[in-house]
Short mmCIF file of N, CA and C in Angstrom, two decimals:
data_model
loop_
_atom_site.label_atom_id
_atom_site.label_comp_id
_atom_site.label_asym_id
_atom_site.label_seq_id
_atom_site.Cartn_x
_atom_site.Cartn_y
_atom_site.Cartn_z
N UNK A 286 -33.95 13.79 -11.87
CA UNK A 286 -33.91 13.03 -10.62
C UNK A 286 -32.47 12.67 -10.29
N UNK A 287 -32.07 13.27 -8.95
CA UNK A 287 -30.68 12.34 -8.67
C UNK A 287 -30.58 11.14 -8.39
N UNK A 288 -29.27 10.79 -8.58
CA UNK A 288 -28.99 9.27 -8.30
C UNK A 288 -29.37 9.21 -6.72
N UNK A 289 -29.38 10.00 -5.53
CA UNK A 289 -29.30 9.56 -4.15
C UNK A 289 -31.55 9.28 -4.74
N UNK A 290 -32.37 9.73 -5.24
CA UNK A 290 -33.51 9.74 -5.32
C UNK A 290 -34.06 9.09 -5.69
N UNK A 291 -33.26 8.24 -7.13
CA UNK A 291 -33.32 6.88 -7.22
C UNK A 291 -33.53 5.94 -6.36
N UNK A 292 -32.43 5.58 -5.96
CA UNK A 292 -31.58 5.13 -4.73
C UNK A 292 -33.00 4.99 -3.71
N UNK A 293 -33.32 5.66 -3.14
CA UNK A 293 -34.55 6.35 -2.40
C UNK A 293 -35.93 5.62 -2.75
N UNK A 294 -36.25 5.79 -3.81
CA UNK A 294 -37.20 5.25 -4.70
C UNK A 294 -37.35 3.78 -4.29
N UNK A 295 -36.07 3.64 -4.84
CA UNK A 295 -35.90 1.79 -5.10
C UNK A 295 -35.66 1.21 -3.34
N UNK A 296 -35.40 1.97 -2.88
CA UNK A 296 -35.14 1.35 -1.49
C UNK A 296 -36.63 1.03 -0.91
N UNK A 297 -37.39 2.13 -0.80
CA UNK A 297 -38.79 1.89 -1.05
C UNK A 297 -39.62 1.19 -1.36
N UNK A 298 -39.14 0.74 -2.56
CA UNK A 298 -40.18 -0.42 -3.71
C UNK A 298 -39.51 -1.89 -3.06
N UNK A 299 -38.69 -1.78 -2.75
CA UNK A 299 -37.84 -3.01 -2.74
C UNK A 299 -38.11 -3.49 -0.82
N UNK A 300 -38.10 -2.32 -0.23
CA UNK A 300 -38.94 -2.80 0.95
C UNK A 300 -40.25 -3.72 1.38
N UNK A 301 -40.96 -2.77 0.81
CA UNK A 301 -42.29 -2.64 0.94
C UNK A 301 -42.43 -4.46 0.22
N UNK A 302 -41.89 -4.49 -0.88
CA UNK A 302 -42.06 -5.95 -1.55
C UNK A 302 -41.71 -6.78 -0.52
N UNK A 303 -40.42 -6.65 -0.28
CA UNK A 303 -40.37 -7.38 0.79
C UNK A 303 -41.02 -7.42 2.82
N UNK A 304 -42.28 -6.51 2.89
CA UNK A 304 -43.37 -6.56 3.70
C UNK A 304 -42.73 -5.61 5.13
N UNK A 305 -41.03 -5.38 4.74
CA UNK A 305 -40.78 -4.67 6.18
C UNK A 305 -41.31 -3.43 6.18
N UNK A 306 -41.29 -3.41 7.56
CA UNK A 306 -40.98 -1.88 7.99
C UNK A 306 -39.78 -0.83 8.12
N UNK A 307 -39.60 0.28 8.17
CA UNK A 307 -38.81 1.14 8.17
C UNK A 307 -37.97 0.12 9.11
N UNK A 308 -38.26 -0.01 10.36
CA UNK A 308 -37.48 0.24 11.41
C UNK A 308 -37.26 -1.47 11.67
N UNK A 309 -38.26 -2.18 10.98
CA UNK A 309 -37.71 -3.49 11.27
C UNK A 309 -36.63 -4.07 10.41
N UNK A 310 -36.30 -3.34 9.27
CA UNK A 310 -35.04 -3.37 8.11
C UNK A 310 -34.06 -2.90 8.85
N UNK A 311 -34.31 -1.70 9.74
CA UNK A 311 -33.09 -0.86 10.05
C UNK A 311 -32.45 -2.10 11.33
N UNK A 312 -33.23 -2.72 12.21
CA UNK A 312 -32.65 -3.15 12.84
C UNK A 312 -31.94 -4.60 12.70
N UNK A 313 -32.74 -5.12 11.38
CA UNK A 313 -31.97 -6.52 10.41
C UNK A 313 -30.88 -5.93 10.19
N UNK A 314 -30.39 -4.56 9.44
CA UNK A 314 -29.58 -4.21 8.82
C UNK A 314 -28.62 -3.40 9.68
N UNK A 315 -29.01 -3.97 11.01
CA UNK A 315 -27.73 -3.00 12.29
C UNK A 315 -27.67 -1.65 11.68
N UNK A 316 -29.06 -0.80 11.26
CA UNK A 316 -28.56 0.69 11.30
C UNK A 316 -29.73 1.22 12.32
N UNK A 317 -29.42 2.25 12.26
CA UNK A 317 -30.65 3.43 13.40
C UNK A 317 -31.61 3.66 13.16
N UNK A 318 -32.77 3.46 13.68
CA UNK A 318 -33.89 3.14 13.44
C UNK A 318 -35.16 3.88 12.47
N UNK A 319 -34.11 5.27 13.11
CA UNK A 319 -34.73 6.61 11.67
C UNK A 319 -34.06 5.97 10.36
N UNK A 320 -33.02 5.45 10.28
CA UNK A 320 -31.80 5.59 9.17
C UNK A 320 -32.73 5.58 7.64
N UNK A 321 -33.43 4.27 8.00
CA UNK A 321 -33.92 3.71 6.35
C UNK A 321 -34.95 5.14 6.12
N UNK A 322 -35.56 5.84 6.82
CA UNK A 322 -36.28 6.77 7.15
C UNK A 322 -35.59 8.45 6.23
N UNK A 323 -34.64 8.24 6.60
CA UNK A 323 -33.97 9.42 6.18
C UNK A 323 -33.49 8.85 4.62
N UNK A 324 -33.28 7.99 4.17
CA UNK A 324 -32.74 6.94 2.68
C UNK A 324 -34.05 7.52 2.52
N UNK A 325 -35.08 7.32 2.61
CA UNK A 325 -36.52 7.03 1.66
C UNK A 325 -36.54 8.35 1.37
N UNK A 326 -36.11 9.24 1.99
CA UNK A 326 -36.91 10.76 1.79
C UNK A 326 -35.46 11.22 1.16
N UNK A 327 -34.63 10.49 0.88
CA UNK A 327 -33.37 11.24 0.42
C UNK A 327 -32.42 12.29 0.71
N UNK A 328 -32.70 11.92 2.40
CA UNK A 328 -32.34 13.56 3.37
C UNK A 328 -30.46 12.62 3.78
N UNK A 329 -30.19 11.67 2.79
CA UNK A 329 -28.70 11.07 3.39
C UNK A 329 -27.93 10.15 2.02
N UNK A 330 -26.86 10.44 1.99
CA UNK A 330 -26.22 9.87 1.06
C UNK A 330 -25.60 8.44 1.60
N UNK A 331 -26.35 7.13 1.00
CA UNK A 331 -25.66 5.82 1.64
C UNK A 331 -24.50 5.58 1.19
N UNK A 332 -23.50 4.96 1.96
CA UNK A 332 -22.52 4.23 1.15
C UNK A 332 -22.35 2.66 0.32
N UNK A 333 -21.69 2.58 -0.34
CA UNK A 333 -21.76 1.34 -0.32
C UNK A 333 -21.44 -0.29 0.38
N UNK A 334 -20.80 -0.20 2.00
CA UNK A 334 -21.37 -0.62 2.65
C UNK A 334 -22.31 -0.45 3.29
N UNK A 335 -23.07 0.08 3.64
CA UNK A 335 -24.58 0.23 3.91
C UNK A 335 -25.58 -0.69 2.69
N UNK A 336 -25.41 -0.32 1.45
CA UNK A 336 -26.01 -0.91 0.77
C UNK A 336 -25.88 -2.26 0.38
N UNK A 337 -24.91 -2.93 0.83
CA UNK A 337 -24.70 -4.06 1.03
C UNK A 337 -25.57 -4.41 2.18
N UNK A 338 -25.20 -4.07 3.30
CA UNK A 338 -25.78 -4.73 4.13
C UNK A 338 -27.27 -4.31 3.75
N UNK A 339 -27.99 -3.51 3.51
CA UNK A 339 -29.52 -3.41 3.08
C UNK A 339 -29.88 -4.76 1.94
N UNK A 340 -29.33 -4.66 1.58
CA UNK A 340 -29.34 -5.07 0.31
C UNK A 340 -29.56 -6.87 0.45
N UNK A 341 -28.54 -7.18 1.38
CA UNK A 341 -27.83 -8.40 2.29
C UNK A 341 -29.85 -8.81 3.05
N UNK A 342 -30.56 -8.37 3.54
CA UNK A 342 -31.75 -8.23 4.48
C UNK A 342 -33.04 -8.00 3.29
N UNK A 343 -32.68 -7.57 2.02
CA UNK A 343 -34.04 -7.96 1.36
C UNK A 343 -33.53 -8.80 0.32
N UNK A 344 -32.71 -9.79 0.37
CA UNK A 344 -32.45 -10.49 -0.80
C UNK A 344 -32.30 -9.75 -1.78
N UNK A 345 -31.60 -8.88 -2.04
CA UNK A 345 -31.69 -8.57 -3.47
C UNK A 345 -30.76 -7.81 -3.81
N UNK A 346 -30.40 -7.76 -5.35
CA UNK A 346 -28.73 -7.21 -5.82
C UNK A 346 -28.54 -6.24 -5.45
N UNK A 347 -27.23 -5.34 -5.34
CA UNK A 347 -27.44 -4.31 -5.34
C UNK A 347 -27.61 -3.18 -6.03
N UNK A 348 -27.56 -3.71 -7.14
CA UNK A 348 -27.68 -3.06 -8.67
C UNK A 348 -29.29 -2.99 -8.67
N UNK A 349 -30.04 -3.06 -8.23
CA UNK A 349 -31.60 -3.36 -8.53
C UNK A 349 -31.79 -1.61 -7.48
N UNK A 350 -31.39 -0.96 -6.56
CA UNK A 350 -31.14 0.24 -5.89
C UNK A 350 -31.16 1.30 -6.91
N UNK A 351 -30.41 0.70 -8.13
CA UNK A 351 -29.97 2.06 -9.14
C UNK A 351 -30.42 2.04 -10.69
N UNK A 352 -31.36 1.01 -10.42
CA UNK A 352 -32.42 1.07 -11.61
C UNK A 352 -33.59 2.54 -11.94
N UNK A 353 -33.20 2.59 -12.71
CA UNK A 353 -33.77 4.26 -13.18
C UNK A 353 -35.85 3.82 -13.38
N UNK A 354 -36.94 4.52 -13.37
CA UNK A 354 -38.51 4.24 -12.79
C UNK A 354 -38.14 4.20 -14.51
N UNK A 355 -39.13 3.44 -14.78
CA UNK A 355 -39.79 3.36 -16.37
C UNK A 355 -40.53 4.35 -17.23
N UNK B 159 -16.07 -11.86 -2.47
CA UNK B 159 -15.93 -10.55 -2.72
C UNK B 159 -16.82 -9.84 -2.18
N UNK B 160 -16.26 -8.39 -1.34
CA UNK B 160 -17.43 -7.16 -0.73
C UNK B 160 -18.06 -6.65 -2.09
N UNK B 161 -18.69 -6.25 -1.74
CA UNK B 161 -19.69 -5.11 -2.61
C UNK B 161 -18.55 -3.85 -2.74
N UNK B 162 -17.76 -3.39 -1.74
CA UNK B 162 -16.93 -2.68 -2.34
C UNK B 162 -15.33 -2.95 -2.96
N UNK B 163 -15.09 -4.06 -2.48
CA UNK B 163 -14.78 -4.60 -3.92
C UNK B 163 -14.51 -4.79 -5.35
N UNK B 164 -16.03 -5.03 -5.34
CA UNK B 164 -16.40 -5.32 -6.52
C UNK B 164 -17.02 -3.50 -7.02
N UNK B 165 -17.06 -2.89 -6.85
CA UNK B 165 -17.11 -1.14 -6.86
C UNK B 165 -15.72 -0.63 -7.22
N UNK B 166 -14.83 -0.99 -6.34
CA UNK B 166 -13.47 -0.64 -6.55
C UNK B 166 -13.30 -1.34 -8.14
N UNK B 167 -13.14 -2.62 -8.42
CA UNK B 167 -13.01 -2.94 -9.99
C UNK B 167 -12.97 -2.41 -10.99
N UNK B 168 -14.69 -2.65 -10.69
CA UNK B 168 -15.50 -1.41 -12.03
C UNK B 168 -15.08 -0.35 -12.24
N UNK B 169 -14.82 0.23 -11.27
CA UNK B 169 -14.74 1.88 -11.08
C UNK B 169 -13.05 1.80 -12.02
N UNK B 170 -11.80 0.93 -11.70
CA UNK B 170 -10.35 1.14 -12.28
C UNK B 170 -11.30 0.26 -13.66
N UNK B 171 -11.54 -0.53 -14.30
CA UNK B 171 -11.99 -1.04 -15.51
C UNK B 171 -12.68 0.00 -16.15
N UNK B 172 -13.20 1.10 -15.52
CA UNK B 172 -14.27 2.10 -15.64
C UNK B 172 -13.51 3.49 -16.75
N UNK B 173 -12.50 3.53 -15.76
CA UNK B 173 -11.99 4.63 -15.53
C UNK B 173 -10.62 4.66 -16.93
N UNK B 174 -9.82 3.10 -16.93
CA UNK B 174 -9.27 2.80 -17.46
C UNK B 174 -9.51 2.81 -19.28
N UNK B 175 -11.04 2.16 -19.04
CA UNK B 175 -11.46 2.36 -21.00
C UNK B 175 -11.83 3.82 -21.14
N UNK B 176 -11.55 4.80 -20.31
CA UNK B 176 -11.83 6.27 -20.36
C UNK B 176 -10.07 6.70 -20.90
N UNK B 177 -9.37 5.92 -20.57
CA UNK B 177 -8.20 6.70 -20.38
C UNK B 177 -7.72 7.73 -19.87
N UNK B 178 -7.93 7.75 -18.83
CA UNK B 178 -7.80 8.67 -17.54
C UNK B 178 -6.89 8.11 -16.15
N UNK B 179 -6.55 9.11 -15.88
CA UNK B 179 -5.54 8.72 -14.78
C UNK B 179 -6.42 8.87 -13.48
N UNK B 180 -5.85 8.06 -12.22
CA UNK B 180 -7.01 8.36 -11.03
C UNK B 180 -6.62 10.02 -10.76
N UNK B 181 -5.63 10.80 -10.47
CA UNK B 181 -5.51 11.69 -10.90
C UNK B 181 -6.67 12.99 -11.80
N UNK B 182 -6.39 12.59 -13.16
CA UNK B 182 -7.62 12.90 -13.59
C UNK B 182 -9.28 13.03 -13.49
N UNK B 183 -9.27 11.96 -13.34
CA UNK B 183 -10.74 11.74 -13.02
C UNK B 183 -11.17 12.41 -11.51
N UNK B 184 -10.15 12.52 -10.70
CA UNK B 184 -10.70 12.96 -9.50
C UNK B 184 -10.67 14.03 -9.51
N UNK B 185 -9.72 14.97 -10.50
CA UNK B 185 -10.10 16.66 -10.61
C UNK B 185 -11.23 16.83 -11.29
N UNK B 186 -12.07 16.19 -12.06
CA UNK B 186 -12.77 16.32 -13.30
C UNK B 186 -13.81 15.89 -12.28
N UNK B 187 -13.90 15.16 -11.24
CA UNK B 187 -15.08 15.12 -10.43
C UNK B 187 -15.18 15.90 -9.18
N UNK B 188 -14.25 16.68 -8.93
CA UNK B 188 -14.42 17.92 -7.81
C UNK B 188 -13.91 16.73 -6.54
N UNK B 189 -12.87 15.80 -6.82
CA UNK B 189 -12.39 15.50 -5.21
C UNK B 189 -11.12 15.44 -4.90
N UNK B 190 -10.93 14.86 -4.02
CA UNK B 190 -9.24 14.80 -3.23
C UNK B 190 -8.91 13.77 -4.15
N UNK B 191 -7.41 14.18 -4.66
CA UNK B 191 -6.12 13.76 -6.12
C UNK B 191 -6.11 11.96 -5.39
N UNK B 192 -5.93 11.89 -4.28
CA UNK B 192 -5.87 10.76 -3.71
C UNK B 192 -6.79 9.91 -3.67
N UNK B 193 -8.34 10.34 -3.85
CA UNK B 193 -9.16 9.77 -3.62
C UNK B 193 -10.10 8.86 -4.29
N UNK B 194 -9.67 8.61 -5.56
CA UNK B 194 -9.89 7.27 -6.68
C UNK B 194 -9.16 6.68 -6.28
N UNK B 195 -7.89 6.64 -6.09
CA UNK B 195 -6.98 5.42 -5.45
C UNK B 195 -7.21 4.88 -4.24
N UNK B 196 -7.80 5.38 -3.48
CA UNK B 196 -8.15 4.55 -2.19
C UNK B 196 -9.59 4.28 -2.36
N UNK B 197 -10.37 4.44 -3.29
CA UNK B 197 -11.54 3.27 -3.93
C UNK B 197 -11.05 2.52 -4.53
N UNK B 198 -10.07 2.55 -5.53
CA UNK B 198 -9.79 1.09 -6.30
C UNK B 198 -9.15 0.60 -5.25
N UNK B 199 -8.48 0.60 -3.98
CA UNK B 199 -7.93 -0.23 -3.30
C UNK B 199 -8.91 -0.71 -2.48
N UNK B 200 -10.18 -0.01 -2.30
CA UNK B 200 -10.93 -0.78 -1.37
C UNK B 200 -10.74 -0.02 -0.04
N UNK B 201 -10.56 1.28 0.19
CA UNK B 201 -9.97 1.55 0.86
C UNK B 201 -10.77 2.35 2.16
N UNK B 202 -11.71 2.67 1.07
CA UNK B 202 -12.74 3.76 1.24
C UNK B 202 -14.06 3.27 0.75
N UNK B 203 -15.27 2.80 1.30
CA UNK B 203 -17.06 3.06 1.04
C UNK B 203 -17.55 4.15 0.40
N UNK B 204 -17.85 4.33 -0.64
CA UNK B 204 -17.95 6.00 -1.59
C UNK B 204 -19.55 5.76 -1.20
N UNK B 205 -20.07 6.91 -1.36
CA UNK B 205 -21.48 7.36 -1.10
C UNK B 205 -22.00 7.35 -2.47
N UNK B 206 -23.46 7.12 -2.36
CA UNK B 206 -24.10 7.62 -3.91
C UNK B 206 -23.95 8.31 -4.78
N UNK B 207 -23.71 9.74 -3.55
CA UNK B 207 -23.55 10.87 -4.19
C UNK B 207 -22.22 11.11 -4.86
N UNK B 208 -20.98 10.54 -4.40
CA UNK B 208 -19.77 10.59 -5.33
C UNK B 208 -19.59 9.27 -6.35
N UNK B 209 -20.31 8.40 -6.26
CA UNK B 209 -20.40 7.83 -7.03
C UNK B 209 -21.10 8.15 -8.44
N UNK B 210 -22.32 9.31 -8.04
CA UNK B 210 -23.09 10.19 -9.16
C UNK B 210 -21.78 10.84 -10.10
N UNK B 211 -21.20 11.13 -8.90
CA UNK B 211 -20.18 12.12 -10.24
C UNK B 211 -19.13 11.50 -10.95
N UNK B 212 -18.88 10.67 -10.09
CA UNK B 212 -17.90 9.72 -10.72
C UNK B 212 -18.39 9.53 -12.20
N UNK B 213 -19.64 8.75 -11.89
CA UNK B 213 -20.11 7.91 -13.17
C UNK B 213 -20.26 8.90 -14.21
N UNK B 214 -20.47 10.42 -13.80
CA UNK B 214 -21.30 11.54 -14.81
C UNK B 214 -19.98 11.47 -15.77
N UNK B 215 -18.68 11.13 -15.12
CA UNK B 215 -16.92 12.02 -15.76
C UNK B 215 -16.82 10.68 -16.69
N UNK B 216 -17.54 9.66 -16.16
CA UNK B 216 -16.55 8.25 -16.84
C UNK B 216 -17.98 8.10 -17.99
N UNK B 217 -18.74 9.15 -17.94
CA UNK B 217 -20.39 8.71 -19.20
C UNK B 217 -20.60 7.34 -19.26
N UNK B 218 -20.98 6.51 -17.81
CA UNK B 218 -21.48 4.95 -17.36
C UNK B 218 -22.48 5.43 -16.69
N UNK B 219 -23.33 4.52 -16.68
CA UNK B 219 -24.52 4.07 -15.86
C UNK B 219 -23.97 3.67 -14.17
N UNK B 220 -24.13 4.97 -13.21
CA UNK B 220 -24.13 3.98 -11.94
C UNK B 220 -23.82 2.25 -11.75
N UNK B 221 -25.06 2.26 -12.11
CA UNK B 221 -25.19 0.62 -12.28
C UNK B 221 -23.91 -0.45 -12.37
N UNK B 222 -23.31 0.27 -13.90
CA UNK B 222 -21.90 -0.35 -14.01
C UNK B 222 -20.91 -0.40 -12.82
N UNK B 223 -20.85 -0.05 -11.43
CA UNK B 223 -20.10 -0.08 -10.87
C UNK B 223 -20.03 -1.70 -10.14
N UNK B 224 -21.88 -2.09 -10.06
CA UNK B 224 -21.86 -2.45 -9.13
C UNK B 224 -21.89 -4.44 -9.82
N UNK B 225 -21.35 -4.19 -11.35
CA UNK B 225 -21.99 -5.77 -11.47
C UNK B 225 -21.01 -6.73 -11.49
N UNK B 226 -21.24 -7.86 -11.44
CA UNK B 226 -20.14 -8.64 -10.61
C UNK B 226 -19.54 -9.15 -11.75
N UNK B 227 -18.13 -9.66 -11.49
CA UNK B 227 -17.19 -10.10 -12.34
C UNK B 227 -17.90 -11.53 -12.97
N UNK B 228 -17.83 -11.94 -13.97
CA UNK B 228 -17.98 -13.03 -14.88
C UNK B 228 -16.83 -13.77 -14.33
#
């Protein structure tokens, strides 16, 4: 698994916990409304401002993104 | 402190207990000679995906880039 799939994964899990939607994150997180859309399916490499600001909109570290599945 | 920032750190603390020059490490990860130095300055937002390789040259956990100073 690559790190962007990870990444992907956890963006996912970490959503959903927190009850948003694709597009209602994307627009907390001032990105495009596909954006978080294209992250989940791993069709885009984020940076790390981006992941701040994602990150910034579900409470949570940003180290918790690059936690490897159990 | 940004999130990249605190990326830039890790990454020269990273790179440094490797004993490697930014130089080095950026041929050994397939990028521009210049282009570790304008992450440790903060200079530049690195993507997942060069952050994957980064971490593969320096044998760290992603993760390590992103945890905050004590």
């Amino acid at each position: 698994m690559t790190l962007r799939e990870i990444v992907a994964r956890n963006l996912r899990r970490l959503r959903q916990a927190k009850g948003l939607s694709q597009e209602e994150l994307a627009h907390r997180a001032g990105l495009d409304r596909n954006y978080i859309g294209y992250l989940e399916r791993s069709k885009n490499s984020p940076t790390v401002d981006t992941l701040e600001r994602i990150a910034a909109e579900l409470d949570c570290d940003p180290a918790a993104f690059f936690s490897r599945p159990e």
